[in-house]
Coordinates of C-alpha atoms in Angstrom, one line a residue:
Chain A
M12 CA 90.0 95.5 112.8
A13 CA 91.5 94.3 116.1
S14 CA 89.6 91.3 116.4
P15 CA 90.5 88.1 114.5
E16 CA 87.2 87.9 112.6
P17 CA 87.0 84.9 110.4
E18 CA 87.3 85.2 106.7
F19 CA 83.7 85.9 105.1
R20 CA 82.0 83.6 102.4
S21 CA 81.3 86.8 99.9
I22 CA 79.8 87.1 96.6
V23 CA 82.3 88.2 94.1
V24 CA 81.7 90.9 91.7
S25 CA 83.8 91.7 88.5
F26 CA 84.7 95.7 87.4
P27 CA 85.5 95.9 84.0
C28 CA 88.1 98.6 83.3
Q29 CA 91.0 99.0 80.6
V30 CA 94.6 100.6 80.6
Q31 CA 94.5 103.8 78.9
W32 CA 97.3 105.9 77.8
G33 CA 97.2 108.5 80.5
D34 CA 97.2 105.6 83.1
C35 CA 100.6 104.5 81.9
D36 CA 104.1 106.4 82.9
P37 CA 107.4 106.7 80.7
A38 CA 107.9 102.7 81.2
G39 CA 105.1 102.2 79.2
I40 CA 103.2 100.5 81.9
I41 CA 100.7 101.3 84.1
F42 CA 101.4 103.7 86.8
Y43 CA 100.9 101.7 90.2
P44 CA 98.3 104.4 91.7
T45 CA 96.3 103.6 88.9
Y46 CA 95.3 100.2 90.6
F47 CA 93.9 101.5 93.7
R48 CA 92.1 104.3 91.9
W49 CA 90.6 100.7 90.1
M50 CA 90.3 99.2 93.7
D51 CA 88.3 102.1 95.2
A52 CA 86.1 102.0 92.1
A53 CA 85.7 98.1 92.3
T54 CA 84.7 98.7 96.0
W55 CA 81.8 101.2 95.0
A56 CA 80.6 98.8 92.5
L57 CA 80.7 95.8 94.6
M58 CA 78.3 98.1 97.2
E59 CA 76.4 99.4 94.3
G60 CA 75.4 95.6 93.2
V61 CA 73.7 94.8 96.9
G62 CA 71.7 98.0 96.9
Y63 CA 74.3 100.9 98.1
G64 CA 74.7 103.0 95.1
P65 CA 76.1 106.4 94.8
K66 CA 72.8 108.1 94.7
R67 CA 71.5 105.9 98.0
M68 CA 75.1 106.5 99.8
R69 CA 74.8 110.3 99.1
E70 CA 71.2 110.3 100.5
E71 CA 71.9 108.6 103.6
H72 CA 75.3 110.6 104.1
L73 CA 76.9 107.3 104.2
A74 CA 80.7 106.9 103.4
M75 CA 83.6 104.2 103.3
P76 CA 86.8 106.0 104.5
L77 CA 89.9 104.1 104.2
V78 CA 91.5 102.4 107.2
S79 CA 94.7 101.0 105.0
A80 CA 95.3 99.7 101.6
S81 CA 98.0 97.8 99.9
C82 CA 98.5 95.8 96.7
D83 CA 101.1 93.2 95.3
F84 CA 102.2 93.9 91.9
L85 CA 102.5 90.7 89.9
A86 CA 102.9 91.5 86.2
P87 CA 102.7 94.5 84.1
A88 CA 99.6 95.8 82.3
E89 CA 99.9 98.2 78.9
Q90 CA 97.8 100.6 77.5
G91 CA 94.8 99.0 75.7
D92 CA 94.8 96.1 78.1
R93 CA 91.4 95.0 79.1
C94 CA 91.0 94.1 82.9
E95 CA 88.9 93.4 85.4
V96 CA 88.9 93.8 89.3
R97 CA 87.1 90.6 91.0
S98 CA 86.2 92.0 94.7
R99 CA 84.9 90.4 97.4
I100 CA 84.6 91.1 101.1
Q101 CA 87.2 89.7 103.0
R102 CA 86.1 90.0 106.6
F103 CA 83.5 92.2 108.9
G104 CA 84.7 93.9 111.8
G105 CA 81.8 95.9 113.9
K106 CA 82.1 99.1 112.2
S107 CA 84.9 98.4 109.6
F108 CA 85.3 95.6 106.4
A109 CA 88.2 94.6 104.6
V110 CA 87.8 94.2 100.4
A111 CA 90.1 91.7 98.7
H112 CA 90.7 92.6 94.9
E113 CA 92.2 90.4 92.3
I114 CA 93.0 92.4 89.1
V115 CA 93.0 90.2 85.9
R116 CA 93.7 90.5 82.2
A117 CA 90.3 89.8 80.7
D118 CA 91.3 89.4 77.0
G119 CA 89.5 86.2 76.6
A120 CA 92.7 83.9 76.6
P121 CA 92.0 80.6 78.4
L122 CA 94.6 81.3 81.1
V123 CA 93.6 84.2 83.4
A124 CA 96.6 86.5 83.7
V125 CA 96.6 88.0 87.3
L126 CA 98.1 91.2 87.4
A127 CA 97.9 92.3 90.9
R128 CA 96.4 91.7 94.1
G129 CA 95.3 94.1 96.8
S130 CA 93.0 94.5 99.8
E131 CA 91.4 97.7 101.3
T132 CA 90.3 98.1 105.1
R133 CA 87.5 100.6 105.4
V134 CA 85.1 102.2 108.1
W135 CA 81.7 102.0 107.1
G136 CA 80.3 105.9 108.4
R137 CA 77.6 108.5 108.3
F138 CA 78.5 112.0 108.3
S139 CA 76.7 114.0 110.8
K140 CA 75.5 116.5 108.0
G141 CA 76.1 115.7 104.7
P142 CA 79.4 115.6 102.7
G143 CA 82.1 117.9 104.7
S144 CA 80.8 117.8 107.8
P145 CA 82.2 115.3 110.7
M146 CA 81.9 111.4 110.3
K147 CA 81.8 108.9 112.6
G148 CA 81.6 105.1 112.4
E149 CA 78.3 102.8 112.2
P150 CA 77.5 99.1 113.1
I151 CA 77.4 97.5 109.4
P152 CA 73.9 96.9 108.8
E153 CA 73.0 93.0 109.1
A154 CA 71.0 93.1 105.9
L155 CA 74.2 94.5 103.9
K156 CA 76.2 91.8 105.4
A157 CA 73.5 89.2 104.5
S158 CA 73.2 90.4 100.8
L159 CA 77.2 90.3 100.5
R160 CA 77.3 86.5 101.6
A161 CA 77.8 83.7 98.7
K162 CA 74.2 81.7 98.4
Chain B
M12 CA 95.9 124.0 61.2
A13 CA 96.4 127.3 59.9
S14 CA 94.7 126.5 56.7
P15 CA 90.9 126.7 56.6
E16 CA 90.5 122.8 55.8
P17 CA 86.9 122.1 55.4
E18 CA 84.9 119.9 57.9
F19 CA 85.6 116.4 57.4
R20 CA 82.5 113.9 57.0
S21 CA 83.6 111.7 59.5
I22 CA 82.4 108.3 61.6
V23 CA 81.3 108.9 65.1
V24 CA 82.7 106.6 67.8
S25 CA 81.2 106.2 71.2
F26 CA 83.6 105.5 74.0
P27 CA 81.7 104.4 77.1
C28 CA 82.8 105.8 80.5
Q29 CA 81.6 106.2 83.9
V30 CA 81.9 108.9 86.7
Q31 CA 83.9 107.7 89.6
W32 CA 84.1 108.5 93.2
G33 CA 87.9 109.7 92.5
D34 CA 86.7 111.5 89.7
C35 CA 84.8 114.0 91.5
D36 CA 85.8 116.9 94.0
P37 CA 84.6 118.2 97.0
A38 CA 81.8 119.9 95.2
G39 CA 80.3 116.6 94.6
I40 CA 80.5 116.6 90.7
I41 CA 83.4 115.7 88.5
F42 CA 86.5 117.5 88.5
Y43 CA 86.8 118.9 85.2
P44 CA 90.3 117.3 84.1
T45 CA 88.6 113.9 84.1
Y46 CA 86.8 115.2 80.7
F47 CA 90.1 115.6 79.1
R48 CA 91.4 112.3 80.2
W49 CA 88.1 110.5 78.8
M50 CA 88.9 112.8 75.5
D51 CA 92.3 111.4 75.3
A52 CA 91.1 107.8 75.7
A53 CA 88.4 108.3 73.2
T54 CA 90.5 109.5 70.8
W55 CA 92.7 106.4 71.0
A56 CA 89.6 104.4 70.7
L57 CA 88.8 106.2 67.5
M58 CA 92.0 105.0 66.2
E59 CA 91.7 101.6 67.5
G60 CA 88.6 101.0 65.4
V61 CA 90.3 102.0 62.5
G62 CA 93.1 99.7 62.8
Y63 CA 95.6 101.7 64.7
G64 CA 95.4 100.0 68.4
P65 CA 97.8 100.6 70.9
K66 CA 99.9 97.8 69.9
R67 CA 100.4 98.8 66.5
M68 CA 101.0 102.5 67.4
R69 CA 103.9 101.0 69.8
E70 CA 105.4 98.8 67.1
E71 CA 105.6 101.4 64.6
H72 CA 106.5 104.4 67.0
L73 CA 103.7 106.4 66.2
A74 CA 102.3 108.8 68.5
M75 CA 99.5 112.0 68.6
P76 CA 101.0 114.5 70.6
L77 CA 98.7 117.6 71.1
V78 CA 98.7 121.0 69.5
S79 CA 95.7 122.6 72.0
A80 CA 92.7 121.1 73.5
S81 CA 89.2 122.7 75.0
C82 CA 86.4 122.0 76.3
D83 CA 82.9 123.7 77.4
F84 CA 81.1 122.3 80.3
L85 CA 77.4 122.7 79.9
A86 CA 75.8 120.3 82.6
P87 CA 77.6 118.7 86.1
A88 CA 78.3 114.9 86.2
E89 CA 78.1 113.1 89.2
Q90 CA 79.4 109.9 90.9
G91 CA 77.8 106.7 89.2
D92 CA 76.7 108.5 85.9
R93 CA 77.3 106.4 83.2
C94 CA 78.4 108.7 80.1
E95 CA 79.9 108.2 76.5
V96 CA 82.4 110.3 74.6
R97 CA 81.3 110.4 70.9
S98 CA 84.0 111.6 68.9
R99 CA 84.7 112.3 65.1
I100 CA 87.2 113.9 63.1
Q101 CA 86.4 117.5 62.7
R102 CA 89.2 118.2 60.3
F103 CA 92.5 116.9 58.6
G104 CA 95.3 119.2 57.8
G105 CA 99.0 117.8 56.0
K106 CA 100.3 116.5 59.4
S107 CA 97.4 117.5 62.1
F108 CA 94.4 116.7 62.5
A109 CA 91.3 117.8 64.8
V110 CA 88.8 115.7 67.0
A111 CA 85.5 117.2 68.0
H112 CA 83.9 115.3 71.2
E113 CA 80.7 115.4 72.9
I114 CA 80.2 113.8 76.2
V115 CA 76.7 112.5 76.7
R116 CA 75.0 110.7 79.8
A117 CA 74.0 107.5 78.5
D118 CA 71.6 106.5 81.2
G119 CA 69.0 104.9 78.6
A120 CA 66.7 108.2 78.9
P121 CA 64.9 109.3 75.5
L122 CA 66.5 112.9 76.1
V123 CA 70.1 112.7 76.0
A124 CA 72.0 115.2 78.2
V125 CA 75.0 117.0 76.7
L126 CA 77.2 117.2 79.6
A127 CA 80.4 118.9 77.4
R128 CA 81.7 119.5 74.2
G129 CA 85.3 119.4 73.6
S130 CA 88.0 119.3 70.9
E131 CA 91.6 118.5 70.5
T132 CA 94.1 119.5 67.9
R133 CA 97.0 116.7 67.5
V134 CA 99.9 116.0 65.1
W135 CA 100.2 112.6 63.5
G136 CA 103.8 111.5 64.4
R137 CA 106.7 109.3 64.7
F138 CA 109.1 108.7 67.0
S139 CA 112.6 108.4 65.3
K140 CA 113.9 105.5 67.7
G141 CA 111.0 104.4 70.1
P142 CA 109.3 106.0 73.2
G143 CA 111.5 109.0 74.5
S144 CA 113.3 109.5 71.2
P145 CA 112.7 112.6 69.3
M146 CA 109.5 112.7 67.3
K147 CA 108.4 114.5 64.4
G148 CA 105.1 114.7 62.5
E149 CA 104.1 113.0 59.2
P150 CA 101.8 113.2 56.6
I151 CA 98.6 111.4 57.7
P152 CA 98.3 108.4 55.4
E153 CA 95.4 108.4 52.9
A154 CA 94.1 104.9 54.0
L155 CA 93.7 106.3 57.6
K156 CA 91.8 109.0 56.3
A157 CA 89.4 107.1 54.3
S158 CA 88.7 104.6 56.7
L159 CA 87.5 107.6 59.1
R160 CA 85.3 108.8 56.7
A161 CA 81.7 108.2 57.1
K162 CA 80.2 105.8 54.2
Chain C
M18 CA 80.5 135.8 79.3
A19 CA 78.6 137.5 76.4
S20 CA 79.3 140.7 76.9
P21 CA 82.9 142.0 75.5
E22 CA 84.2 143.2 78.9
P23 CA 87.8 145.3 78.6
E24 CA 91.0 142.9 79.7
F25 CA 91.5 143.4 83.4
R26 CA 94.6 144.7 84.7
S27 CA 95.5 142.1 86.9
I28 CA 98.0 141.1 89.5
V29 CA 100.4 137.9 88.4
V30 CA 100.9 135.0 90.6
S31 CA 102.9 132.2 90.5
F32 CA 102.3 128.7 91.2
P33 CA 105.2 126.3 91.2
C34 CA 105.0 122.9 90.2
Q35 CA 107.1 119.8 88.9
V36 CA 106.5 117.1 86.2
Q37 CA 106.5 113.8 88.2
W38 CA 107.2 110.3 87.0
G39 CA 103.5 109.7 87.0
D40 CA 102.3 112.7 85.1
C41 CA 104.2 111.6 82.2
D42 CA 102.6 109.2 79.7
P43 CA 104.5 106.4 77.4
A44 CA 106.0 108.9 75.1
G45 CA 108.0 110.4 78.3
I46 CA 106.5 113.6 78.3
I47 CA 103.9 115.4 80.4
F48 CA 100.3 113.8 79.9
Y49 CA 98.2 116.9 78.8
P50 CA 95.5 116.6 81.5
T51 CA 98.3 117.5 84.0
Y52 CA 98.2 120.9 82.9
F53 CA 94.4 121.4 83.6
R54 CA 95.1 120.1 87.0
W55 CA 98.1 122.5 87.3
M56 CA 95.7 125.3 86.1
D57 CA 93.0 124.3 88.7
A58 CA 95.3 124.4 91.3
A59 CA 96.7 127.8 89.8
T60 CA 93.5 129.6 90.2
W61 CA 92.6 128.2 93.7
A62 CA 96.4 130.0 94.6
L63 CA 95.4 133.1 92.7
M64 CA 92.3 133.6 95.1
E65 CA 94.0 132.4 98.1
G66 CA 96.6 135.1 97.6
V67 CA 93.9 137.8 98.1
G68 CA 92.3 136.2 101.4
Y69 CA 90.1 133.5 99.8
G70 CA 91.7 130.3 100.8
P71 CA 90.1 126.9 100.8
K72 CA 89.0 127.3 104.2
R73 CA 87.5 130.4 103.8
M74 CA 85.7 129.2 100.3
R75 CA 84.5 126.0 102.5
E76 CA 83.0 127.8 105.4
E77 CA 81.0 130.4 103.0
H78 CA 80.0 127.7 100.7
L79 CA 81.8 129.3 97.8
A80 CA 82.6 127.4 94.7
M81 CA 84.3 128.2 91.4
P82 CA 82.5 126.0 88.8
L83 CA 84.0 125.9 85.3
V84 CA 82.2 127.2 82.1
S85 CA 85.0 126.4 79.8
A86 CA 88.9 125.6 79.7
S87 CA 91.4 125.5 77.0
C88 CA 95.0 125.2 76.4
D89 CA 97.6 125.2 73.6
F90 CA 100.8 123.3 74.0
L91 CA 103.8 124.7 73.0
A92 CA 106.7 122.8 74.2
P93 CA 107.1 119.1 75.9
A94 CA 107.6 118.8 79.6
E95 CA 109.6 115.8 80.8
Q96 CA 109.8 114.1 84.1
G97 CA 111.8 116.2 86.8
D98 CA 111.0 119.9 85.2
R99 CA 110.6 122.4 87.6
C100 CA 107.6 125.0 86.6
E101 CA 105.5 127.5 87.1
V102 CA 101.9 128.7 86.3
R103 CA 101.4 132.5 85.9
S104 CA 98.1 133.3 86.5
R105 CA 96.0 136.9 86.0
I106 CA 92.4 137.4 85.8
Q107 CA 91.5 138.0 82.1
R108 CA 88.4 139.5 82.8
F109 CA 85.6 139.8 85.0
G110 CA 82.1 139.4 83.6
G111 CA 79.2 140.1 86.4
K112 CA 79.1 136.5 87.9
S113 CA 81.8 135.0 86.1
F114 CA 85.5 135.6 85.2
A115 CA 88.4 134.2 83.2
V116 CA 91.9 133.1 84.1
A117 CA 94.7 133.5 81.7
H118 CA 97.6 131.1 82.9
E119 CA 101.0 130.6 80.9
I120 CA 102.9 127.8 82.2
V121 CA 106.7 128.4 81.9
R122 CA 109.7 126.3 82.6
A123 CA 111.4 127.6 85.6
D124 CA 114.8 126.3 86.0
G125 CA 116.9 129.6 86.5
A126 CA 118.0 129.9 82.8
P127 CA 118.0 133.3 81.7
L128 CA 115.5 132.3 78.7
V129 CA 112.1 131.4 79.9
A130 CA 110.5 128.5 77.9
V131 CA 106.7 129.0 77.7
L132 CA 105.5 125.2 77.4
A133 CA 101.7 126.4 77.4
R134 CA 99.1 128.9 77.4
G135 CA 95.9 128.4 78.8
S136 CA 92.6 130.0 79.9
E137 CA 89.6 129.0 82.3
T138 CA 86.2 130.7 82.4
R139 CA 84.5 130.0 85.9
V140 CA 81.4 130.8 87.6
W141 CA 81.6 132.7 90.8
G142 CA 78.8 130.5 92.9
R143 CA 77.6 129.4 96.2
F144 CA 76.0 126.3 97.3
S145 CA 72.7 126.8 98.9
K146 CA 73.5 124.4 101.8
G147 CA 77.1 123.5 101.7
P148 CA 78.9 121.2 99.3
G149 CA 76.7 118.7 97.3
S150 CA 73.7 121.0 97.5
P151 CA 72.6 122.8 94.5
M152 CA 75.0 125.7 93.7
K153 CA 74.1 129.2 92.2
G154 CA 76.1 132.3 90.8
E155 CA 76.5 135.4 92.8
P156 CA 78.0 138.7 91.8
I157 CA 81.6 138.9 92.3
P158 CA 82.3 141.1 95.4
E159 CA 83.9 144.5 94.3
A160 CA 86.4 144.0 97.0
L161 CA 87.6 141.0 95.6
K162 CA 88.1 142.3 92.2
A163 CA 89.9 145.6 93.6
S164 CA 92.6 143.0 95.4
L165 CA 93.0 141.4 92.0
R166 CA 93.9 144.5 90.0
A167 CA 97.5 145.4 89.5
K168 CA 98.6 148.5 91.7
Chain D
M29 CA 113.0 90.5 99.5
A30 CA 113.0 86.9 100.7
S31 CA 116.1 87.3 102.8
P32 CA 115.4 89.1 106.3
E33 CA 117.6 92.0 105.6
P34 CA 118.3 94.1 108.8
E35 CA 116.7 97.4 108.8
F36 CA 118.9 100.0 107.2
R37 CA 120.1 103.3 108.8
S38 CA 118.8 105.7 106.1
I39 CA 119.1 109.1 105.6
V40 CA 115.4 111.0 105.5
V41 CA 114.9 113.2 102.9
S42 CA 111.5 115.5 103.0
F43 CA 109.4 116.0 99.9
P44 CA 107.0 118.8 100.2
C45 CA 103.5 118.6 98.9
Q46 CA 100.0 120.2 99.1
V47 CA 96.5 119.0 98.9
Q48 CA 94.9 120.3 96.0
W49 CA 91.0 120.9 94.9
G50 CA 91.2 117.8 92.8
D51 CA 92.9 115.4 95.0
C52 CA 89.8 115.4 97.3
D53 CA 87.0 113.3 97.0
P54 CA 83.3 114.4 97.9
A55 CA 83.6 113.4 101.2
G56 CA 85.7 116.8 101.0
I57 CA 88.8 115.1 102.0
I58 CA 92.3 113.7 100.1
F59 CA 91.5 110.7 97.7
Y60 CA 93.5 107.9 99.1
P61 CA 95.3 107.1 95.5
T62 CA 96.9 110.7 95.7
Y63 CA 98.9 109.2 98.7
F64 CA 100.3 106.8 96.6
R65 CA 101.2 109.1 94.0
W66 CA 103.0 111.2 96.8
M67 CA 104.8 108.2 97.9
D68 CA 106.1 107.5 94.2
A69 CA 107.4 111.1 93.8
A70 CA 109.0 111.1 97.0
T71 CA 111.0 108.0 96.2
W72 CA 112.2 109.6 92.7
A73 CA 113.2 112.6 95.0
L74 CA 115.1 110.6 97.4
M75 CA 117.3 109.1 94.8
E76 CA 117.5 112.3 93.0
G77 CA 119.1 113.8 96.4
V78 CA 121.7 111.2 95.8
G79 CA 122.7 111.5 92.2
Y80 CA 120.1 109.3 90.3
G81 CA 117.6 112.3 88.9
P82 CA 115.1 111.7 86.2
K83 CA 117.6 112.8 83.8
R84 CA 120.3 110.1 84.7
M85 CA 117.9 107.7 85.3
R86 CA 116.9 108.0 81.5
E87 CA 120.1 108.1 80.2
E88 CA 121.2 105.0 81.9
H89 CA 117.8 103.3 81.2
L90 CA 117.3 102.6 84.7
A91 CA 113.8 101.7 86.4
M92 CA 112.2 101.2 89.7
P93 CA 109.3 99.2 89.1
L94 CA 107.1 98.4 92.3
V95 CA 106.9 94.7 93.8
S96 CA 104.3 96.1 96.3
A97 CA 102.8 99.3 98.2
S98 CA 101.0 99.8 101.5
C99 CA 99.6 102.8 103.4
D100 CA 97.9 103.2 106.7
F101 CA 95.6 106.1 106.9
L102 CA 96.0 108.1 109.9
A103 CA 94.3 111.3 109.5
P104 CA 92.3 112.8 106.7
A105 CA 93.8 116.1 104.6
E106 CA 91.8 118.5 103.3
Q107 CA 92.4 121.1 100.3
G108 CA 94.8 123.5 101.3
D109 CA 97.0 121.4 103.6
R110 CA 100.5 121.7 103.3
C111 CA 102.3 118.3 103.7
E112 CA 105.5 116.7 103.5
V113 CA 106.4 113.0 102.7
R114 CA 109.8 111.8 104.8
S115 CA 110.9 108.9 103.0
R116 CA 114.0 106.5 104.2
I117 CA 115.4 103.4 103.0
Q118 CA 113.8 100.6 104.8
R119 CA 116.2 97.6 103.8
F120 CA 117.9 96.6 100.6
G121 CA 118.2 93.2 99.0
G122 CA 119.9 92.3 95.9
K123 CA 118.4 93.5 93.7
S124 CA 115.2 95.0 95.4
F125 CA 114.5 97.7 98.1
A126 CA 112.4 99.1 100.3
V127 CA 111.2 102.6 101.0
A128 CA 109.4 103.7 104.0
H129 CA 107.2 107.0 103.8
E130 CA 105.9 109.2 106.8
I131 CA 103.4 111.5 105.4
V132 CA 103.1 114.6 107.9
R133 CA 100.8 117.8 108.0
A134 CA 103.8 120.4 107.9
D135 CA 102.1 123.8 108.9
G136 CA 104.5 125.1 111.2
A137 CA 102.6 123.6 114.4
P138 CA 105.1 122.7 117.2
L139 CA 103.1 119.1 117.0
V140 CA 103.4 117.3 113.7
A141 CA 100.4 115.3 112.9
V142 CA 100.9 112.2 110.9
L143 CA 98.5 111.7 108.1
A144 CA 99.7 108.4 107.0
R145 CA 102.4 105.9 106.8
G146 CA 103.0 103.8 104.0
S147 CA 105.9 101.9 102.1
E148 CA 107.1 100.6 98.7
T149 CA 108.9 97.7 97.6
R150 CA 110.5 98.0 94.3
V151 CA 113.2 96.6 92.1
W152 CA 116.2 98.3 90.9
G153 CA 116.4 97.4 87.2
R154 CA 117.3 98.5 83.6
F155 CA 115.4 98.5 80.2
S156 CA 117.5 96.2 77.6
K157 CA 117.1 98.9 75.1
G158 CA 115.4 102.1 76.4
P159 CA 111.7 102.7 77.8
G160 CA 109.2 100.3 76.5
S161 CA 112.0 97.7 76.3
P162 CA 112.1 94.6 78.3
M163 CA 113.4 95.6 81.8
K164 CA 115.4 93.3 84.1
G165 CA 116.7 93.6 87.9
E166 CA 120.2 94.6 88.6
P167 CA 122.2 94.7 91.9
I168 CA 121.8 97.8 93.5
P169 CA 125.3 99.7 93.4
E170 CA 127.2 99.9 96.7
A171 CA 128.0 103.4 96.1
L172 CA 124.2 104.3 95.8
K173 CA 123.6 102.3 99.0
A174 CA 126.9 104.0 100.7
S175 CA 125.2 107.4 100.0
L176 CA 122.0 106.7 101.5
R177 CA 123.5 105.5 104.6
A178 CA 122.9 108.2 107.3
K179 CA 126.3 109.6 108.6

């Protein structure tokens, strides 16, 4: 991600989720690694929305290993809170890409509460011989980029 | 749960869930403690459906600590599988209750695949002074039992 | 596991663990699926102790999928509690085996507090072509059984 | 954390951990939120090392909620890898602090492999009336800072 690629004009995809009892810690609020679990699932959902679902990824030996991840926690969430992760491509490098995630409370209230803002940088890669075998980065297909672009 | 209470004629509540990338292990299938996480969430959803949602449970200092849990794993689930946990009260003791869970693949196919069958035995209890303080069992309210009974 | 195999006279292996902040729920005690995560790790450690470590299991395409799991929760554990899982083979079937786990608080006190008692039934299996490919049960090697027998 | 506090000359504390089967994903490597679970546990261990263990934190109603967290993933880890998180205070603000974490493979090899480098920014806070009640930030005790300073 060294090259200063311009911001990508991306579609935004929503991944619904809910804070469960076991996602919370003794302070009674969400345990923060839960947000990263959600962001990971949201990235998979973003890709599924443009034709790269889990089945295809498995069959074509594709993977999206992480380069980095970060999150700012803006407001606490409690058990029962219905949320959604709104994800979009932030930028594309040659073999890598960054996803921006906004996690909001989705309870139908007119004002949406932003709970957290995160980002993941990932490589687009392929296992040489299926899961468990060595993996290396590949150029991101132009057709994939096109389908992630906002119309 | 020593007394051989008769089977309770319970409503059945469905809790939707989906197998995520991070829920699976290197064998490429669901890591089994995930089923217990789902069963826990499904029990909370069962109670929420009859008026005992997380907010009320917190405010009234109620809790449902576990006595035991078990699960039979019948068929593997993979990333992306849409599932649901179908939960019902198996029986009520004085201060305890058992929940039976059936976890099925919910992909719209005419034949429903049962992935796992589990059960939890729990105490109905109250914290003396809010979360973190000592908790003791309480008789399960008759009104709660009534609302969980199949019409 | 239908056949009533006699109880196996097994070695007992200890797996040390500690209750972390994120392992606990808003009641301030351990979230119960954590015990199953520990039991899974303890079974892997039991096998590693007799020469079947993760590296060998991977290279030989071996796996230990679950048939069932259960646990009785006897006393709550809190953040910071140092524990150990004491695991032993309960019995061997032809291609399956059961592991009994006792989870105790390991704080050096003269009286050991048993927190939970669980059990897992697993198949001994092999992937046809590495992780992700179909897996089928195999007879458990006699040498493996022998090395798990108490001297 | 607005003020540009100088880097703090901190003690470094090691938190041992091991990659378990259930910490890995279908790619056969560690699922990245696991690193954040470890960093959280490592921060608690850092504080315990200077007298602020879980028991004291609970009794004094203290908490360390997150402002932000980030991690760079440098090399993959596999099941069985023994690791350690090396944590130190990066800087202190008035009521907040940043912890830097280096996660290394700890297998006794002469060359230490760095797997990941992360950081957490947290508030030092106190619940008004125990867990679950509102929490607000407090000045970090000077004695705590002093005990975290490298001698």
